[in-house]
PDB file of C-alpha atoms in Angstrom:
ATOM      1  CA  UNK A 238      -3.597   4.666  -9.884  1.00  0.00           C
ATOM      2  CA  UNK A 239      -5.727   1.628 -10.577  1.00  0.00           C
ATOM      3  CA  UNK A 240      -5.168  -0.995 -12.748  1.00  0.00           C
ATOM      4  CA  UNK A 241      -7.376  -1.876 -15.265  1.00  0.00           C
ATOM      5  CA  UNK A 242      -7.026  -6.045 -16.126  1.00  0.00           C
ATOM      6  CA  UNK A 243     -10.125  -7.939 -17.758  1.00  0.00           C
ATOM      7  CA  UNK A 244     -12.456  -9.834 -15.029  1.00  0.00           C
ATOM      8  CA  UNK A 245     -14.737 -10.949 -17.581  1.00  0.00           C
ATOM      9  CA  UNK A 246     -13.559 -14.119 -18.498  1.00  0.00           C
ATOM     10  CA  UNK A 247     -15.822 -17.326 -17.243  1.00  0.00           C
ATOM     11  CA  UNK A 248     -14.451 -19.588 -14.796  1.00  0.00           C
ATOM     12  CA  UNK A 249     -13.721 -22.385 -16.992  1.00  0.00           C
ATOM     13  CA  UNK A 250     -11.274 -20.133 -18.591  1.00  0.00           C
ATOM     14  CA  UNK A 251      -8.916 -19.607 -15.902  1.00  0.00           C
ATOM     15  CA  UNK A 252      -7.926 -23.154 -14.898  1.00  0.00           C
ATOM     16  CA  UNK A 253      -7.347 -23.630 -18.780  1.00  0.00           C
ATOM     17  CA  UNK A 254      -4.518 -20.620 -18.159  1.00  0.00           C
ATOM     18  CA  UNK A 255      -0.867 -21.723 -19.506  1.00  0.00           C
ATOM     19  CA  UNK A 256       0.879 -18.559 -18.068  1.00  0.00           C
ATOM     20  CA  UNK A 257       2.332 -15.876 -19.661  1.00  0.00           C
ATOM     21  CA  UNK A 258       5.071 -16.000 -22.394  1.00  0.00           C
ATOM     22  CA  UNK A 259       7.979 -13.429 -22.826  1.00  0.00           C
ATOM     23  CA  UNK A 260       5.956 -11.635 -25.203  1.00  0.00           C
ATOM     24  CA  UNK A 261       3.160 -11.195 -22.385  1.00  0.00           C
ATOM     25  CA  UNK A 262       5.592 -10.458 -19.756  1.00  0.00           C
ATOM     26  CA  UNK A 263       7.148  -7.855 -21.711  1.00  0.00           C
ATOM     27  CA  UNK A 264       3.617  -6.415 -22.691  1.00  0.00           C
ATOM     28  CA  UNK A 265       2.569  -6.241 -19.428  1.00  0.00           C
ATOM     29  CA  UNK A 266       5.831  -4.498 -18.238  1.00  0.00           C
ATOM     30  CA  UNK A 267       5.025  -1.516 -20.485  1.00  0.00           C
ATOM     31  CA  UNK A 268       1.150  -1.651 -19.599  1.00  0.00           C
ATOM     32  CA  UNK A 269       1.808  -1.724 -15.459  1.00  0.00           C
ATOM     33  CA  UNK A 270       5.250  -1.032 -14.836  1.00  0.00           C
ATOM     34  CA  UNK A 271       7.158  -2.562 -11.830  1.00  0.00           C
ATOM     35  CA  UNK A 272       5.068  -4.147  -9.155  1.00  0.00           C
ATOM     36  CA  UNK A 273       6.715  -2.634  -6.444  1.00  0.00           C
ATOM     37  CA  UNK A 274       5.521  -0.340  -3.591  1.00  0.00           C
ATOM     38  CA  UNK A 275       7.633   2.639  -2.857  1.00  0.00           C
ATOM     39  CA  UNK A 276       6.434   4.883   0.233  1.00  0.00           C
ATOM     40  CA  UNK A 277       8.252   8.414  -0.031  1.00  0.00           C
ATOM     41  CA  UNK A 278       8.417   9.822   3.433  1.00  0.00           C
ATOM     42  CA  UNK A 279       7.502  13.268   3.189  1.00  0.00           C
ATOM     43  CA  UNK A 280       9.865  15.316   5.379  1.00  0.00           C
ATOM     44  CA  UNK A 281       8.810  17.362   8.615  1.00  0.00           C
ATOM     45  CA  UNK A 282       8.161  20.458   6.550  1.00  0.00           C
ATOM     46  CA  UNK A 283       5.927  19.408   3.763  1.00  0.00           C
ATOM     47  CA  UNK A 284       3.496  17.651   6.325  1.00  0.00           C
ATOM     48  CA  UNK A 285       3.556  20.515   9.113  1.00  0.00           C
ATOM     49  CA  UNK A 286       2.740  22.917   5.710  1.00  0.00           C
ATOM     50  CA  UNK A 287       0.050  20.826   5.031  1.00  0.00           C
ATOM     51  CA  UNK A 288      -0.852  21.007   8.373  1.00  0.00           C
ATOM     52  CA  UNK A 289      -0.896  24.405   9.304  1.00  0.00           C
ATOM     53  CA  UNK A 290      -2.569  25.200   5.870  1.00  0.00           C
ATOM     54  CA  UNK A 291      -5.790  23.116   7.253  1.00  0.00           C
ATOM     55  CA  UNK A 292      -9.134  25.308   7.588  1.00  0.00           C
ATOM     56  CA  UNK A 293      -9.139  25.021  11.457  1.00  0.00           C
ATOM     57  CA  UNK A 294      -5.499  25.800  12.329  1.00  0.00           C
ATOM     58  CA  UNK A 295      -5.753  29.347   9.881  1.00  0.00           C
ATOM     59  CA  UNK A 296      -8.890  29.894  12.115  1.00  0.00           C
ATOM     60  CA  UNK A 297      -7.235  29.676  15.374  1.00  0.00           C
ATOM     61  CA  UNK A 298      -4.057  31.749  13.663  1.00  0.00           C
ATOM     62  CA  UNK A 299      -6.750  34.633  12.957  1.00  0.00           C
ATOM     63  CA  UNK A 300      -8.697  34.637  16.291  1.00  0.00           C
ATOM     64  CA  UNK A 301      -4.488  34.687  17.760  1.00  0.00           C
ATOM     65  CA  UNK A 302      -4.299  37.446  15.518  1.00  0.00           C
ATOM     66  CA  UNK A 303      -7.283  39.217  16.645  1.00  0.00           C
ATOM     67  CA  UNK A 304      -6.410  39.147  20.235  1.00  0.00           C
ATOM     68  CA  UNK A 305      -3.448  40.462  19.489  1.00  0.00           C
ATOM     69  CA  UNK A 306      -5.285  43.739  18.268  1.00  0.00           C
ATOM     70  CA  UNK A 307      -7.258  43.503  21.448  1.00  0.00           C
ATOM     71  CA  UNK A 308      -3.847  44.021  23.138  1.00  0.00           C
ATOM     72  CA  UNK A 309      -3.861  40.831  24.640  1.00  0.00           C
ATOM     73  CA  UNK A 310      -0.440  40.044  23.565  1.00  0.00           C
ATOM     74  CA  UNK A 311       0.795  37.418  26.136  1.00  0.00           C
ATOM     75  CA  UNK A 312      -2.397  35.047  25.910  1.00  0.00           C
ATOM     76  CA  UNK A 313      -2.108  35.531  21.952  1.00  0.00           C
ATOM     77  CA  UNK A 314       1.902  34.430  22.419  1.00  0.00           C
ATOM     78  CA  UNK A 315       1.292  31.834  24.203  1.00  0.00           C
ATOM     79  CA  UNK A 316      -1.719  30.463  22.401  1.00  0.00           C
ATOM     80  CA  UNK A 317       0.458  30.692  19.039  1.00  0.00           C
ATOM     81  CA  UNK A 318       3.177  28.859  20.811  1.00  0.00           C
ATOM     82  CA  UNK A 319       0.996  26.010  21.899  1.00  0.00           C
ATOM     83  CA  UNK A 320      -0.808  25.617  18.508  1.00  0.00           C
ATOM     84  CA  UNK A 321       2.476  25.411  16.771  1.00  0.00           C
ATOM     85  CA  UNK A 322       3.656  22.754  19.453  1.00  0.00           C
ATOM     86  CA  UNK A 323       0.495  20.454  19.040  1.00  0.00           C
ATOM     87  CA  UNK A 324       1.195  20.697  15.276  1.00  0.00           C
ATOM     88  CA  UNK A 325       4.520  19.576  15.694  1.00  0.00           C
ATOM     89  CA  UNK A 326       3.700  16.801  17.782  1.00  0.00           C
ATOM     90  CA  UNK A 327       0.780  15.339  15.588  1.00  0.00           C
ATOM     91  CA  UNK A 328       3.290  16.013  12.584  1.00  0.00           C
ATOM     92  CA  UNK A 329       5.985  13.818  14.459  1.00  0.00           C
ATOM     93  CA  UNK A 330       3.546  10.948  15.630  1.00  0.00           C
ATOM     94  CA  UNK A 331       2.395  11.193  12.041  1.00  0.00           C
ATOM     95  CA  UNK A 332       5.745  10.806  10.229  1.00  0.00           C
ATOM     96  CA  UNK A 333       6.709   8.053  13.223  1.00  0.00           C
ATOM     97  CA  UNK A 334       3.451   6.113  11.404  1.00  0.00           C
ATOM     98  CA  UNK A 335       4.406   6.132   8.336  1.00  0.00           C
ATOM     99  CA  UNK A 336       8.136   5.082   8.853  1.00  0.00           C
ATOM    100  CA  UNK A 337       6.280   2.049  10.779  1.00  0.00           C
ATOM    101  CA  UNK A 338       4.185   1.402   7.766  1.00  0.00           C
ATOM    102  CA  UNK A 339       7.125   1.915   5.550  1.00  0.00           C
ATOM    103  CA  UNK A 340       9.521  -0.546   7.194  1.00  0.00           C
ATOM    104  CA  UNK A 341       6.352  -3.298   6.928  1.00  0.00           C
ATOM    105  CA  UNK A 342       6.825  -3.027   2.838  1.00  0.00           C
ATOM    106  CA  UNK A 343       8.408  -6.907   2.267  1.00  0.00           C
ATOM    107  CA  UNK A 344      11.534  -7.710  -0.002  1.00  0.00           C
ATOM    108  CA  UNK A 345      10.784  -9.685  -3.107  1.00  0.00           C
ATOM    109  CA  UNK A 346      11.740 -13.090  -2.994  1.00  0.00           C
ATOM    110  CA  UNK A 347      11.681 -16.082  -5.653  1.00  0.00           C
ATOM    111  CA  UNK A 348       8.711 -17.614  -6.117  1.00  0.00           C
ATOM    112  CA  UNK A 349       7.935 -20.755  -8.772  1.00  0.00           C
ATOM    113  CA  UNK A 350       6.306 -19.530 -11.779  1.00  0.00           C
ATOM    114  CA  UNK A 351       4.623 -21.326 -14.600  1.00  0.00           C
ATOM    115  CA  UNK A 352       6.063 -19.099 -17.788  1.00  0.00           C
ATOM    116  CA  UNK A 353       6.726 -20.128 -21.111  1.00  0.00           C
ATOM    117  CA  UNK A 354       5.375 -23.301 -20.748  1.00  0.00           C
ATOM    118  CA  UNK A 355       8.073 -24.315 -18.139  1.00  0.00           C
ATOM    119  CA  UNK A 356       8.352 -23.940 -13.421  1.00  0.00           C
ATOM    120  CA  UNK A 357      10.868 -21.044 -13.287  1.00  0.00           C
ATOM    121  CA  UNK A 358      11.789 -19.073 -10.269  1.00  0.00           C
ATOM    122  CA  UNK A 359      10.678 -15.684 -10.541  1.00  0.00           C
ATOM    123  CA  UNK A 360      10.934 -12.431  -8.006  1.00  0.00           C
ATOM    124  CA  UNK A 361       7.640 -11.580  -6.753  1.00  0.00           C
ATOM    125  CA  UNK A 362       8.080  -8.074  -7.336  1.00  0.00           C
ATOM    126  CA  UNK A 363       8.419  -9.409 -11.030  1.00  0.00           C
ATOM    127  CA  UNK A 364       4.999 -11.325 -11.153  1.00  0.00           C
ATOM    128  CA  UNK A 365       2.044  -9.695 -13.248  1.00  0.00           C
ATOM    129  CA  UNK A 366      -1.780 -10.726 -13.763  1.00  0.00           C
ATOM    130  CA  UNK A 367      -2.330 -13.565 -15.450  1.00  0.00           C
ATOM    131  CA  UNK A 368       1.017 -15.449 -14.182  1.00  0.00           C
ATOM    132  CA  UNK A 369       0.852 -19.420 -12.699  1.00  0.00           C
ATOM    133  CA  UNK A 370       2.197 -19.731  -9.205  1.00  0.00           C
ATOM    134  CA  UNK A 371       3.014 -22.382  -7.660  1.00  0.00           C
ATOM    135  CA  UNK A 372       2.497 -22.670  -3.812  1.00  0.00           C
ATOM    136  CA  UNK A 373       4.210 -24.784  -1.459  1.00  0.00           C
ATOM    137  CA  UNK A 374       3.718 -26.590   1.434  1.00  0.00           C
ATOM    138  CA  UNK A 375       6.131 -25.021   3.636  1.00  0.00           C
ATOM    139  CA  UNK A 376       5.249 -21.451   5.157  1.00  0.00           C
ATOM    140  CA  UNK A 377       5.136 -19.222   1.814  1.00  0.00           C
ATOM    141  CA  UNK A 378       3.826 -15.601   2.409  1.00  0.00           C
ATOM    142  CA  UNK A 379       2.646 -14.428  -1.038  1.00  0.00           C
ATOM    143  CA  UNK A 380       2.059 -10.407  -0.894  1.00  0.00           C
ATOM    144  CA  UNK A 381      -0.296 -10.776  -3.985  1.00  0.00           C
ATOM    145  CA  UNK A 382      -4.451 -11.326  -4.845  1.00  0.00           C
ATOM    146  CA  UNK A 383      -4.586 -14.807  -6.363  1.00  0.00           C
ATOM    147  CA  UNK A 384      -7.177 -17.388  -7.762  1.00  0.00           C
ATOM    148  CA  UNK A 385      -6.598 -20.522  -6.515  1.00  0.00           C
ATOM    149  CA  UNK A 386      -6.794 -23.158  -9.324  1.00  0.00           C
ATOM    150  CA  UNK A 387      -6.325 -26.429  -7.256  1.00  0.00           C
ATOM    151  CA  UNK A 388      -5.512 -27.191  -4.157  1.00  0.00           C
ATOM    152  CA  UNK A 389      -6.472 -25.682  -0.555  1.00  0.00           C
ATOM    153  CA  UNK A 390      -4.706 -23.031   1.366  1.00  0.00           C
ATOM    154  CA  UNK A 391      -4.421 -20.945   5.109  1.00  0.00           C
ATOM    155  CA  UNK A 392      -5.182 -17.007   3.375  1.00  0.00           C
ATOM    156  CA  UNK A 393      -4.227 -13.655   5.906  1.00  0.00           C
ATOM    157  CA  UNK A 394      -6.139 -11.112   5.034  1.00  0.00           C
ATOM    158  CA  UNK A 395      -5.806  -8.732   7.449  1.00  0.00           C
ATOM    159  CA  UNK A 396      -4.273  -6.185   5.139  1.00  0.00           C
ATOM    160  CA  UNK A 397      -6.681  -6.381   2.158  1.00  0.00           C
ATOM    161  CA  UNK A 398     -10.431  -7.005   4.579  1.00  0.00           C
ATOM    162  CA  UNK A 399      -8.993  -6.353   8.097  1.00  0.00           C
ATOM    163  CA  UNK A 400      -9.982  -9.873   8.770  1.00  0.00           C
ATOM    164  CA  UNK A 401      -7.935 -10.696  12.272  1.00  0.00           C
ATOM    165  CA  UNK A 402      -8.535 -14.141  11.707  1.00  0.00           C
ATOM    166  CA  UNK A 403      -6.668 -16.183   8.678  1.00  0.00           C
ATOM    167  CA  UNK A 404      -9.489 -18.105   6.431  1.00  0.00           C
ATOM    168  CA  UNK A 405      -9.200 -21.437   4.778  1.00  0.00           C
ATOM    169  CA  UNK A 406      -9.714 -20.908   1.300  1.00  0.00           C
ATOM    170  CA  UNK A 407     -10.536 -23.866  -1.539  1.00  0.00           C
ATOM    171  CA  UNK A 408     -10.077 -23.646  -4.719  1.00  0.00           C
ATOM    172  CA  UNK A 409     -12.450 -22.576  -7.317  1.00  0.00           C
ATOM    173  CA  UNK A 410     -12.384 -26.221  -8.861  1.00  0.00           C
ATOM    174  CA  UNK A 411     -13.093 -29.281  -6.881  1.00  0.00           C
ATOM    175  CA  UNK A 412      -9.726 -31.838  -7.772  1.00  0.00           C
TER     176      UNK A 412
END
């Protein structure tokens, strides 16, 4: 689902942001729910259904079936046998995928976050739009899209753009 968060403020009304206060937090908790990402695996069945339901596979059933009237029996076999084979196959690369995509999915960690008018360490799967962050100088991977207030910063895009190479970004204000 998408979620729907106002983008029509100016620019000079972001840098002028103070965070978010409990009340916000809690407001946004009901509005968006957890910011976590939870991949469900489907299982082996459910994806070779889907498969075998496709348009093309039910045409290749019915010309198997055909043949079969036509009394060729072992080419019909054998053609069923190999269809259902390939299906399983692209099912199992397909499931092997997602796991692969699945085990990619990052653990929250703490993160320093301006809320209530105070720094306080916060989970990342805990953060919501409109929250301060505060980014560090050592290696900090942030899994979120962020406006950068002040400062300058090494971004990796590669999962948002499928840009290969990481960009220098600087912020929207000039310190």
């Amino acid at each position: 689902y998408s979620v729907i968060f106002s983008v029509s403020l100016s620019l000079k009304e972001y840098p002028a942001s103070r965070g978010l206060s409990t009340e916000d937090v809690r407001i946004a908790r009901e509005r968006w729910g957890s910011n976590e990402m939870r991949i469900v695996l489907p299982t082996f069945n459910e994806l070779f259904i889907e498969r075998a339901t496709a348009p093309f596979f039910v045409f290749q059933v019915f010309c198997v079936g055909l043949w079969c009237l036509d009394e060729y029996w072992y080419y019909s076999l054998f053609t069923l046998g190999m269809l259902a084979l390939f299906e399983a196959t692209v099912v199992k690369q397909q499931m092997k995928s997602m796991s692969e995509i699945k085990k990619m999915t990052q653990e929250p960690y703490t993160v320093s976050c301006y809320r209530n008018k105070r720094w306080e360490r916060v989970r990342s799967n805990e953060l919501f739009p409109g929250d301060l962050i505060s980014l560090t100088r050592r290696a900090e991977t942030v899994p979120c899209d962020l406006l950068l207030l002040h400062g300058q910063c090494v971004v990796d895009e590669s999962m948002l753009t499928g840009e290969s190479v990481p960009l220098m970004k600087e912020a929207m204000i000039n310190d």
